[in-house]
mmCIF file of C-alpha atoms and ligand atoms in Angstrom:
data_model
loop_
_atom_site.group_PDB
_atom_site.id
_atom_site.type_symbol
_atom_site.label_atom_id
_atom_site.label_comp_id
_atom_site.label_asym_id
_atom_site.label_seq_id
_atom_site.Cartn_x
_atom_site.Cartn_y
_atom_site.Cartn_z
ATOM 1 C CA MET U 180 -2.203 11.654 -12.802
ATOM 2 C CA LYS U 181 -0.258 14.820 -13.187
ATOM 3 C CA ARG U 182 2.162 16.306 -10.794
ATOM 4 C CA SER U 183 3.493 19.790 -11.167
ATOM 5 C CA LEU U 184 6.608 20.899 -9.436
ATOM 6 C CA GLN U 185 8.023 24.337 -8.958
ATOM 7 C CA SER U 186 11.641 24.768 -8.146
ATOM 8 C CA ASN U 187 12.606 26.452 -4.959
ATOM 9 C CA ASN U 188 15.765 27.868 -3.468
ATOM 10 C CA SER U 189 15.535 25.755 -0.376
ATOM 11 C CA THR U 190 18.682 24.593 1.270
ATOM 12 C CA THR U 191 19.791 21.139 2.250
ATOM 13 C CA ASN U 192 18.025 19.563 5.175
ATOM 14 C CA GLU U 193 20.756 17.281 6.359
ATOM 15 C CA GLU U 194 21.823 19.475 9.225
ATOM 16 C CA ASN U 195 21.128 18.259 12.679
ATOM 17 C CA GLU U 196 19.067 20.842 14.517
ATOM 18 C CA GLY U 197 18.254 21.362 18.121
ATOM 19 C CA ALA U 198 14.961 21.478 19.922
ATOM 20 C CA SER U 199 12.322 23.552 18.377
ATOM 21 C CA CYS U 200 8.616 23.377 18.262
ATOM 22 C CA SER U 201 5.824 24.755 16.276
ATOM 23 C CA LYS U 202 2.252 25.801 16.153
ATOM 24 C CA ILE U 203 0.016 25.248 13.200
ATOM 25 C CA GLY U 204 -1.991 28.432 12.886
ATOM 26 C CA SER U 205 -5.677 29.148 12.611
ATOM 27 C CA THR U 206 -8.024 26.608 11.087
ATOM 28 C CA HIS U 207 -11.157 27.534 9.198
ATOM 29 C CA ILE U 208 -13.048 24.278 9.193
ATOM 30 C CA ASN U 209 -15.864 25.474 6.940
ATOM 31 C CA ASN U 210 -13.838 26.372 3.905
ATOM 32 C CA HIS U 211 -11.198 23.751 4.694
ATOM 33 C CA LEU U 212 -8.457 26.313 4.902
ATOM 34 C CA LEU U 213 -5.729 25.521 7.369
ATOM 35 C CA ASP U 214 -3.488 28.506 7.656
ATOM 36 C CA THR U 215 -0.190 27.425 9.105
ATOM 37 C CA SER U 216 1.221 30.891 9.262
ATOM 38 C CA ASN U 217 4.744 31.587 10.458
ATOM 39 C CA ALA U 218 6.025 28.356 9.022
ATOM 40 C CA ASP U 219 9.597 28.012 7.908
ATOM 41 C CA CYS U 220 8.748 25.202 5.570
ATOM 42 C CA ASN U 221 7.929 25.629 1.964
ATOM 43 C CA LEU U 222 5.656 22.855 0.809
ATOM 44 C CA ASN U 223 2.994 23.183 -1.815
ATOM 45 C CA LEU U 224 1.133 19.956 -2.357
ATOM 46 C CA GLN U 225 -1.197 19.450 -5.256
ATOM 47 C CA ILE U 226 -2.199 16.153 -6.850
ATOM 48 C CA ASN U 227 -3.904 15.933 -10.249
ATOM 49 C CA PHE U 228 -6.114 12.961 -11.103
ATOM 50 C CA ASP U 229 -7.308 14.140 -14.443
ATOM 51 C CA GLY U 230 -8.251 11.185 -16.511
ATOM 52 C CA PRO U 231 -6.703 9.203 -19.334
ATOM 53 C CA GLU U 232 -4.647 12.113 -20.632
ATOM 54 C CA ALA U 233 -2.810 12.166 -17.325
ATOM 55 C CA GLN U 234 0.947 11.941 -17.347
ATOM 56 C CA THR U 235 1.370 8.471 -15.899
ATOM 57 C CA GLY U 236 -1.535 7.112 -17.918
ATOM 58 C CA LEU U 237 -2.614 5.073 -14.897
ATOM 59 C CA THR U 238 -6.217 6.030 -14.159
ATOM 60 C CA ASN U 239 -9.076 4.334 -12.413
ATOM 61 C CA GLU U 240 -10.379 3.243 -15.801
ATOM 62 C CA THR U 241 -7.113 1.771 -16.974
ATOM 63 C CA THR U 242 -6.104 0.047 -13.760
ATOM 64 C CA LEU U 243 -7.698 -3.264 -14.698
ATOM 65 C CA GLU U 244 -6.212 -3.283 -18.150
ATOM 66 C CA LEU U 245 -2.779 -2.629 -16.764
ATOM 67 C CA VAL U 246 -3.140 -5.423 -14.225
ATOM 68 C CA ASN U 247 -4.185 -7.768 -16.999
ATOM 69 C CA ASP U 248 -1.203 -6.676 -19.057
ATOM 70 C CA ILE U 249 1.119 -7.433 -16.200
ATOM 71 C CA MET U 250 -0.515 -10.795 -15.625
ATOM 72 C CA ASP U 251 -0.142 -11.634 -19.292
ATOM 73 C CA ASN U 252 3.510 -10.642 -19.176
ATOM 74 C CA ASN U 253 2.732 -8.480 -22.139
ATOM 75 C CA SER U 254 5.851 -6.948 -23.640
ATOM 76 C CA SER U 255 3.977 -3.726 -24.453
ATOM 77 C CA THR U 256 3.811 -3.057 -20.705
ATOM 78 C CA GLU U 257 7.584 -3.118 -20.585
ATOM 79 C CA THR U 258 7.726 -0.510 -23.327
ATOM 80 C CA GLU U 259 5.133 1.594 -21.526
ATOM 81 C CA THR U 260 7.041 1.352 -18.273
ATOM 82 C CA LYS U 261 10.247 2.321 -20.002
ATOM 83 C CA SER U 262 8.807 5.482 -21.523
ATOM 84 C CA LEU U 263 7.062 6.222 -18.235
ATOM 85 C CA ASN U 264 10.396 6.141 -16.417
ATOM 86 C CA GLU U 265 11.986 8.330 -19.053
ATOM 87 C CA ASN U 266 9.258 10.946 -18.576
ATOM 88 C CA GLN U 267 9.289 10.836 -14.848
ATOM 89 C CA LYS U 268 12.301 12.964 -13.989
ATOM 90 C CA ASP U 269 10.502 15.264 -11.565
ATOM 91 C CA TYR U 270 9.872 12.702 -8.839
ATOM 92 C CA ILE U 271 9.885 14.084 -5.303
ATOM 93 C CA SER U 272 12.508 13.503 -2.643
ATOM 94 C CA TRP U 273 11.936 10.981 0.155
ATOM 95 C CA ASP U 274 11.851 13.813 2.676
ATOM 96 C CA ASP U 275 9.160 15.675 0.766
ATOM 97 C CA LEU U 276 7.137 12.523 0.240
ATOM 98 C CA PHE U 277 7.138 11.456 3.874
ATOM 99 C CA MET U 278 6.585 14.915 5.312
ATOM 100 C CA ALA U 279 3.737 15.417 2.854
ATOM 101 C CA THR U 280 2.325 12.100 4.083
ATOM 102 C CA ALA U 281 2.528 13.388 7.650
ATOM 103 C CA PHE U 282 0.678 16.553 6.592
ATOM 104 C CA LEU U 283 -1.986 14.493 4.858
ATOM 105 C CA MET U 284 -2.451 12.378 7.985
ATOM 106 C CA ALA U 285 -2.869 15.561 10.009
ATOM 107 C CA LYS U 286 -5.915 16.357 7.895
ATOM 108 C CA ARG U 287 -7.735 13.499 9.665
ATOM 109 C CA SER U 288 -7.375 15.165 13.056
ATOM 110 C CA ARG U 289 -10.458 16.637 14.676
ATOM 111 C CA ASP U 290 -8.460 18.848 17.013
ATOM 112 C CA PRO U 291 -9.844 22.304 16.238
ATOM 113 C CA VAL U 292 -6.589 24.112 17.039
ATOM 114 C CA THR U 293 -3.631 21.947 16.083
ATOM 115 C CA GLN U 294 -3.663 19.054 13.655
ATOM 116 C CA VAL U 295 -0.531 16.926 13.759
ATOM 117 C CA GLY U 296 0.495 14.071 11.477
ATOM 118 C CA ALA U 297 3.308 11.535 11.705
ATOM 119 C CA CYS U 298 4.774 9.013 9.312
ATOM 120 C CA ILE U 299 7.249 6.287 10.295
ATOM 121 C CA VAL U 300 9.575 5.026 7.614
ATOM 122 C CA SER U 301 12.047 2.154 7.567
ATOM 123 C CA SER U 302 15.662 2.701 6.607
ATOM 124 C CA ASP U 303 14.812 1.382 3.130
ATOM 125 C CA HIS U 304 12.072 3.989 2.647
ATOM 126 C CA LYS U 305 9.024 1.857 3.366
ATOM 127 C CA ILE U 306 6.175 3.544 5.209
ATOM 128 C CA ILE U 307 5.403 1.337 8.162
ATOM 129 C CA GLY U 308 3.192 3.492 10.337
ATOM 130 C CA THR U 309 1.187 6.671 10.224
ATOM 131 C CA GLY U 310 -0.855 8.565 12.783
ATOM 132 C CA TYR U 311 -2.487 11.830 13.713
ATOM 133 C CA ASN U 312 -3.662 13.352 16.970
ATOM 134 C CA GLU U 313 -7.015 11.961 17.915
ATOM 135 C CA MET U 314 -9.072 10.682 20.821
ATOM 136 C CA PRO U 315 -8.535 7.031 21.745
ATOM 137 C CA THR U 316 -10.460 4.478 19.730
ATOM 138 C CA ARG U 317 -14.192 4.562 20.497
ATOM 139 C CA CYS U 318 -13.725 7.753 22.538
ATOM 140 C CA CYS U 319 -14.260 9.945 19.544
ATOM 141 C CA ASP U 320 -17.806 11.031 20.232
ATOM 142 C CA ASP U 321 -18.751 14.568 21.106
ATOM 143 C CA SER U 322 -18.776 13.964 24.850
ATOM 144 C CA PHE U 323 -14.993 14.443 24.962
ATOM 145 C CA PRO U 324 -13.640 17.975 25.221
ATOM 146 C CA LEU U 325 -11.758 19.463 22.278
ATOM 147 C CA GLY U 326 -10.687 22.538 24.235
ATOM 148 C CA LYS U 327 -8.431 23.223 27.189
ATOM 149 C CA ASP U 328 -9.411 23.827 30.805
ATOM 150 C CA LYS U 329 -6.552 24.580 33.160
ATOM 151 C CA PHE U 330 -8.834 24.325 36.205
ATOM 152 C CA ASN U 331 -10.468 21.031 35.336
ATOM 153 C CA LYS U 332 -8.328 18.333 33.735
ATOM 154 C CA LEU U 333 -11.393 16.234 33.046
ATOM 155 C CA ASN U 334 -12.570 19.005 30.772
ATOM 156 C CA ASP U 335 -9.275 19.327 28.920
ATOM 157 C CA LYS U 336 -8.541 17.618 25.589
ATOM 158 C CA ARG U 337 -4.931 17.026 26.644
ATOM 159 C CA THR U 338 -6.080 14.527 29.261
ATOM 160 C CA TYR U 339 -7.510 12.268 26.564
ATOM 161 C CA ILE U 340 -5.986 12.932 23.187
ATOM 162 C CA CYS U 341 -3.392 10.543 21.722
ATOM 163 C CA HIS U 342 -0.586 12.357 19.989
ATOM 164 C CA ALA U 343 0.211 11.701 16.341
ATOM 165 C CA GLU U 344 3.579 10.114 17.175
ATOM 166 C CA LEU U 345 2.037 7.667 19.654
ATOM 167 C CA ASN U 346 -0.581 6.619 17.114
ATOM 168 C CA ALA U 347 2.014 6.198 14.387
ATOM 169 C CA VAL U 348 4.093 3.922 16.634
ATOM 170 C CA LEU U 349 1.052 1.909 17.715
ATOM 171 C CA ASN U 350 -0.248 1.618 14.160
ATOM 172 C CA THR U 351 2.797 -0.314 13.009
ATOM 173 C CA ASN U 352 1.406 -3.652 14.190
ATOM 174 C CA SER U 353 4.450 -4.746 16.190
ATOM 175 C CA ILE U 354 6.924 -4.388 13.328
ATOM 176 C CA SER U 355 10.339 -3.530 14.741
ATOM 177 C CA LEU U 356 10.999 0.185 14.571
ATOM 178 C CA GLN U 357 14.739 -0.200 15.116
ATOM 179 C CA ASN U 358 16.586 2.444 13.073
ATOM 180 C CA CYS U 359 13.401 3.864 11.600
ATOM 181 C CA ILE U 360 12.737 7.530 10.859
ATOM 182 C CA ILE U 361 9.691 9.397 12.108
ATOM 183 C CA TYR U 362 8.432 12.422 10.169
ATOM 184 C CA VAL U 363 6.248 14.704 12.298
ATOM 185 C CA SER U 364 4.500 17.910 11.310
ATOM 186 C CA LEU U 365 5.327 19.337 14.750
ATOM 187 C CA TYR U 366 8.198 19.051 17.210
ATOM 188 C CA PRO U 367 7.647 16.008 19.476
ATOM 189 C CA CYS U 368 6.682 16.737 23.079
ATOM 190 C CA ASN U 369 8.492 15.063 25.979
ATOM 191 C CA GLU U 370 5.966 12.205 26.185
ATOM 192 C CA CYS U 371 6.315 11.478 22.474
ATOM 193 C CA ALA U 372 10.093 11.756 22.710
ATOM 194 C CA LYS U 373 10.062 8.955 25.293
ATOM 195 C CA ILE U 374 7.867 6.789 23.072
ATOM 196 C CA ILE U 375 10.081 7.465 20.050
ATOM 197 C CA ILE U 376 13.243 6.563 21.951
ATOM 198 C CA GLN U 377 11.771 3.412 23.508
ATOM 199 C CA SER U 378 10.394 2.215 20.166
ATOM 200 C CA GLY U 379 13.868 2.060 18.622
ATOM 201 C CA ILE U 380 13.351 4.898 16.165
ATOM 202 C CA LYS U 381 16.710 6.553 15.533
ATOM 203 C CA ASN U 382 15.815 9.591 13.436
ATOM 204 C CA VAL U 383 13.307 12.377 13.879
ATOM 205 C CA VAL U 384 12.421 14.860 11.153
ATOM 206 C CA TYR U 385 10.056 17.607 12.232
ATOM 207 C CA CYS U 386 8.506 20.643 10.637
ATOM 208 C CA LYS U 387 9.829 23.863 12.041
ATOM 209 C CA TYR U 388 7.863 27.087 12.225
ATOM 210 C CA LYS U 389 8.882 30.676 12.746
ATOM 211 C CA ASN U 390 7.738 32.697 15.741
ATOM 212 C CA ASN U 391 6.067 29.772 17.394
ATOM 213 C CA ASN U 392 5.083 30.124 21.008
ATOM 214 C CA ARG U 393 6.140 26.612 21.958
ATOM 215 C CA ARG U 394 9.812 26.962 21.200
ATOM 216 C CA HIS U 395 10.831 27.541 24.778
ATOM 217 C CA LYS U 396 8.414 25.195 26.451
ATOM 218 C CA ASN U 397 10.226 23.114 29.015
ATOM 219 C CA GLU U 398 8.790 19.840 27.789
ATOM 220 C CA ASN U 399 10.188 20.452 24.319
ATOM 221 C CA MET U 400 13.529 21.270 25.825
ATOM 222 C CA ALA U 401 13.221 17.945 27.675
ATOM 223 C CA SER U 402 12.625 16.200 24.326
ATOM 224 C CA HIS U 403 15.755 17.816 22.976
ATOM 225 C CA ILE U 404 17.814 16.699 25.967
ATOM 226 C CA MET U 405 16.492 13.138 25.731
ATOM 227 C CA PHE U 406 17.104 12.950 21.972
ATOM 228 C CA MET U 407 20.654 14.214 22.413
ATOM 229 C CA THR U 408 21.379 11.808 25.255
ATOM 230 C CA SER U 409 19.884 8.826 23.444
ATOM 231 C CA ASN U 410 21.753 9.547 20.223
ATOM 232 C CA ILE U 411 18.606 10.243 18.278
ATOM 233 C CA ASN U 412 19.301 12.231 15.159
ATOM 234 C CA CYS U 413 16.742 15.046 15.195
ATOM 235 C CA ARG U 414 16.592 17.564 12.385
ATOM 236 C CA SER U 415 14.133 20.052 11.002
ATOM 237 C CA TYR U 416 12.566 19.532 7.617
ATOM 238 C CA THR U 417 13.412 21.729 4.683
ATOM 239 C CA PRO U 418 11.637 20.937 1.435
ATOM 240 C CA LYS U 419 13.913 20.385 -1.539
ATOM 241 C CA GLN U 420 11.399 21.957 -3.867
ATOM 242 C CA ASN U 421 7.892 23.317 -3.964
ATOM 243 C CA ILE U 422 5.644 20.396 -4.703
ATOM 244 C CA THR U 423 2.157 20.743 -6.060
ATOM 245 C CA PHE U 424 -0.301 17.902 -6.154
ATOM 246 C CA GLU U 425 -3.871 18.517 -7.139
ATOM 247 C CA PHE U 426 -6.718 16.084 -6.588
ATOM 248 C CA LYS U 427 -8.962 16.352 -9.636
ATOM 249 C CA THR U 428 -12.054 14.384 -10.441
ATOM 250 C CA THR U 429 -13.787 14.220 -13.774
ATOM 251 C CA ARG U 430 -16.487 16.490 -12.346
ATOM 252 C CA GLU U 431 -15.012 19.065 -9.978
ATOM 253 C CA PRO U 432 -11.473 19.259 -8.646
ATOM 254 C CA GLU U 433 -10.675 18.498 -5.073
ATOM 255 C CA LYS U 434 -7.538 20.320 -4.119
ATOM 256 C CA LEU U 435 -5.126 19.717 -1.351
ATOM 257 C CA GLN U 436 -2.501 22.359 -1.169
ATOM 258 C CA ILE U 437 0.222 22.656 1.351
ATOM 259 C CA ASN U 438 1.378 25.978 0.142
ATOM 260 C CA ALA U 439 4.259 27.662 1.792
ATOM 261 C CA ASP U 440 6.509 30.561 1.179
ATOM 262 C CA GLU U 441 8.952 32.294 3.477
ATOM 263 C CA SER U 442 6.241 33.597 5.735
ATOM 264 C CA GLU U 443 3.404 31.116 5.679
ATOM 265 C CA THR U 444 2.258 27.601 4.987
ATOM 266 C CA GLN U 445 -1.259 26.998 3.756
ATOM 267 C CA ILE U 446 -3.195 23.823 3.353
ATOM 268 C CA VAL U 447 -6.224 24.323 1.157
ATOM 269 C CA LEU U 448 -8.644 21.464 0.770
ATOM 270 C CA THR U 449 -11.706 22.268 -1.287
ATOM 271 C CA ASN U 450 -14.802 20.361 -0.347
ATOM 272 C CA GLU U 451 -15.926 19.095 -3.723
ATOM 273 C CA THR U 452 -16.966 15.497 -3.759
ATOM 274 C CA THR U 453 -14.848 12.627 -5.071
ATOM 275 C CA LEU U 454 -17.886 10.444 -5.620
ATOM 276 C CA GLU U 455 -17.133 9.674 -9.225
ATOM 277 C CA PRO U 456 -13.656 8.248 -8.846
ATOM 278 C CA VAL U 457 -14.741 6.416 -5.723
ATOM 279 C CA ASN U 458 -17.532 4.865 -7.731
ATOM 280 C CA ASP U 459 -15.061 4.003 -10.450
ATOM 281 C CA ILE U 460 -12.867 2.258 -7.945
ATOM 282 C CA MET U 461 -15.879 0.435 -6.520
ATOM 283 C CA ASP U 462 -16.831 -0.603 -10.072
ATOM 284 C CA ASN U 463 -13.335 -1.879 -10.653
ATOM 285 C CA ILE U 464 -13.362 -3.753 -7.375
ATOM 286 C CA SER U 465 -16.711 -5.331 -8.143
ATOM 287 C CA SER U 466 -15.578 -6.344 -11.617
ATOM 288 C CA ILE U 467 -12.403 -7.818 -10.128
ATOM 289 C CA GLU U 468 -14.585 -9.597 -7.584
ATOM 290 C CA SER U 469 -16.875 -11.002 -10.257
ATOM 291 C CA GLU U 470 -13.864 -12.075 -12.325
ATOM 292 C CA THR U 471 -12.371 -13.754 -9.280
ATOM 293 C CA LYS U 472 -15.679 -15.387 -8.573
ATOM 294 C CA SER U 473 -16.002 -16.831 -12.034
ATOM 295 C CA LEU U 474 -12.369 -17.945 -11.844
ATOM 296 C CA ASN U 475 -13.112 -19.695 -8.559
ATOM 297 C CA GLU U 476 -16.183 -21.304 -10.034
ATOM 298 C CA TYR U 477 -14.060 -22.425 -12.950
ATOM 299 C CA SER U 478 -11.447 -23.953 -10.642
ATOM 300 C CA TYR U 479 -14.182 -25.600 -8.669
ATOM 301 C CA ASN U 480 -15.620 -27.135 -11.832
ATOM 302 C CA LEU U 481 -12.175 -28.253 -12.872
ATOM 303 C CA TYR U 482 -11.685 -29.802 -9.466
ATOM 304 C CA ASN U 483 -14.973 -31.639 -9.791
ATOM 305 C CA LEU U 484 -14.062 -32.780 -13.264
ATOM 306 C CA ASN U 485 -10.671 -34.072 -12.204
ATOM 307 C CA TYR U 486 -11.897 -35.957 -9.268
ATOM 308 C CA SER U 487 -15.313 -37.079 -10.375
ATOM 309 C CA PRO U 488 -15.590 -40.840 -10.725
HETATM 310 N N1 LIG X 127 4.213 16.573 18.965
HETATM 311 C C1 LIG X 127 2.892 16.762 19.128
HETATM 312 C C2 LIG X 127 2.424 17.880 19.784
HETATM 313 C C3 LIG X 127 1.074 18.048 19.949
HETATM 314 N N2 LIG X 127 0.221 17.125 19.473
HETATM 315 C C4 LIG X 127 -1.221 17.334 19.589
HETATM 316 C C5 LIG X 127 -1.847 17.301 20.927
HETATM 317 C C6 LIG X 127 -3.025 18.204 20.774
HETATM 318 O O1 LIG X 127 -4.088 17.531 20.143
HETATM 319 C C7 LIG X 127 -2.528 19.266 19.849
HETATM 320 C C8 LIG X 127 -1.991 20.464 20.566
HETATM 321 O O2 LIG X 127 -3.074 21.268 20.895
HETATM 322 P P1 LIG X 127 -2.843 22.827 21.282
HETATM 323 O O3 LIG X 127 -1.976 22.843 22.495
HETATM 324 O O4 LIG X 127 -2.161 23.484 20.108
HETATM 325 O O5 LIG X 127 -4.242 23.331 21.503
HETATM 326 O O6 LIG X 127 -1.472 18.647 19.120
HETATM 327 C C9 LIG X 127 0.694 16.002 18.814
HETATM 328 O O7 LIG X 127 -0.087 15.147 18.339
HETATM 329 N N3 LIG X 127 2.039 15.853 18.665
#
């Protein structure tokens, strides 16, 4: 796996910012191009999975071997890990990682206009919940509207759709969210602000866009007021560096790019198949399964041996 990083002049993102909101721009579903124009953020995401020559040396093919090495407590693994750490100086910041995760989650959304992703993280940097805007479970068929209708609420997506933040909170399986951070690819609306506050989350990091037409919406102002009053630390996200991950298969590359400069953010996802690596993983799983099976059979035989009269 190879990760390429480009440095960027971005500033620190520790400042606490006021209410703002954003609009992810036009989406071209067919060529998988999501143009998030007018974005302030500067994130370029590209992940390379390019075989054994990859930088980390951990590929689908080598996964099993590595696991076996670890199980054997093989000292060569220690050496490998050491050199791996020495090489790996360009690791990404927590902020970049979690906001990128939120952006990735957004890619699951079927909303044709705005795809939103959220990622909840504990104070010790563990991801404990993710979500994206989607229809409620089992309401995802085509009979639900994906557009707006100001005259008929029943024909308006907003009546049904669950926001990314709500899903992220609900997807945490009752783990306490006290003092957690939520990363959202859009400024939380008033309903989500209430959910965030009530869940115990104490920090909000959102992606801020230029010239968005939501900035002055009253409900976002309400979020701001509630966050301020409830002592929720809410700040906009500024990437520390341009990050490029590229998904590559042995056959054709699949690219996910969140590509931003001063004026625009782009997410480019090419539609080439990932069948080969998926198959590799399935092969690995089945070989692990068969190994486990034979191990179980072995234990069973041992058991029978030990306890047979
Ligand atoms: N903080 C937010 C704000 C909005 N969403 C979702 C709700 C809708 O699916 C979409 C907005 O649609 P638009 O008004 O742009 O047609 O974004 C969310 O999940 N979280």
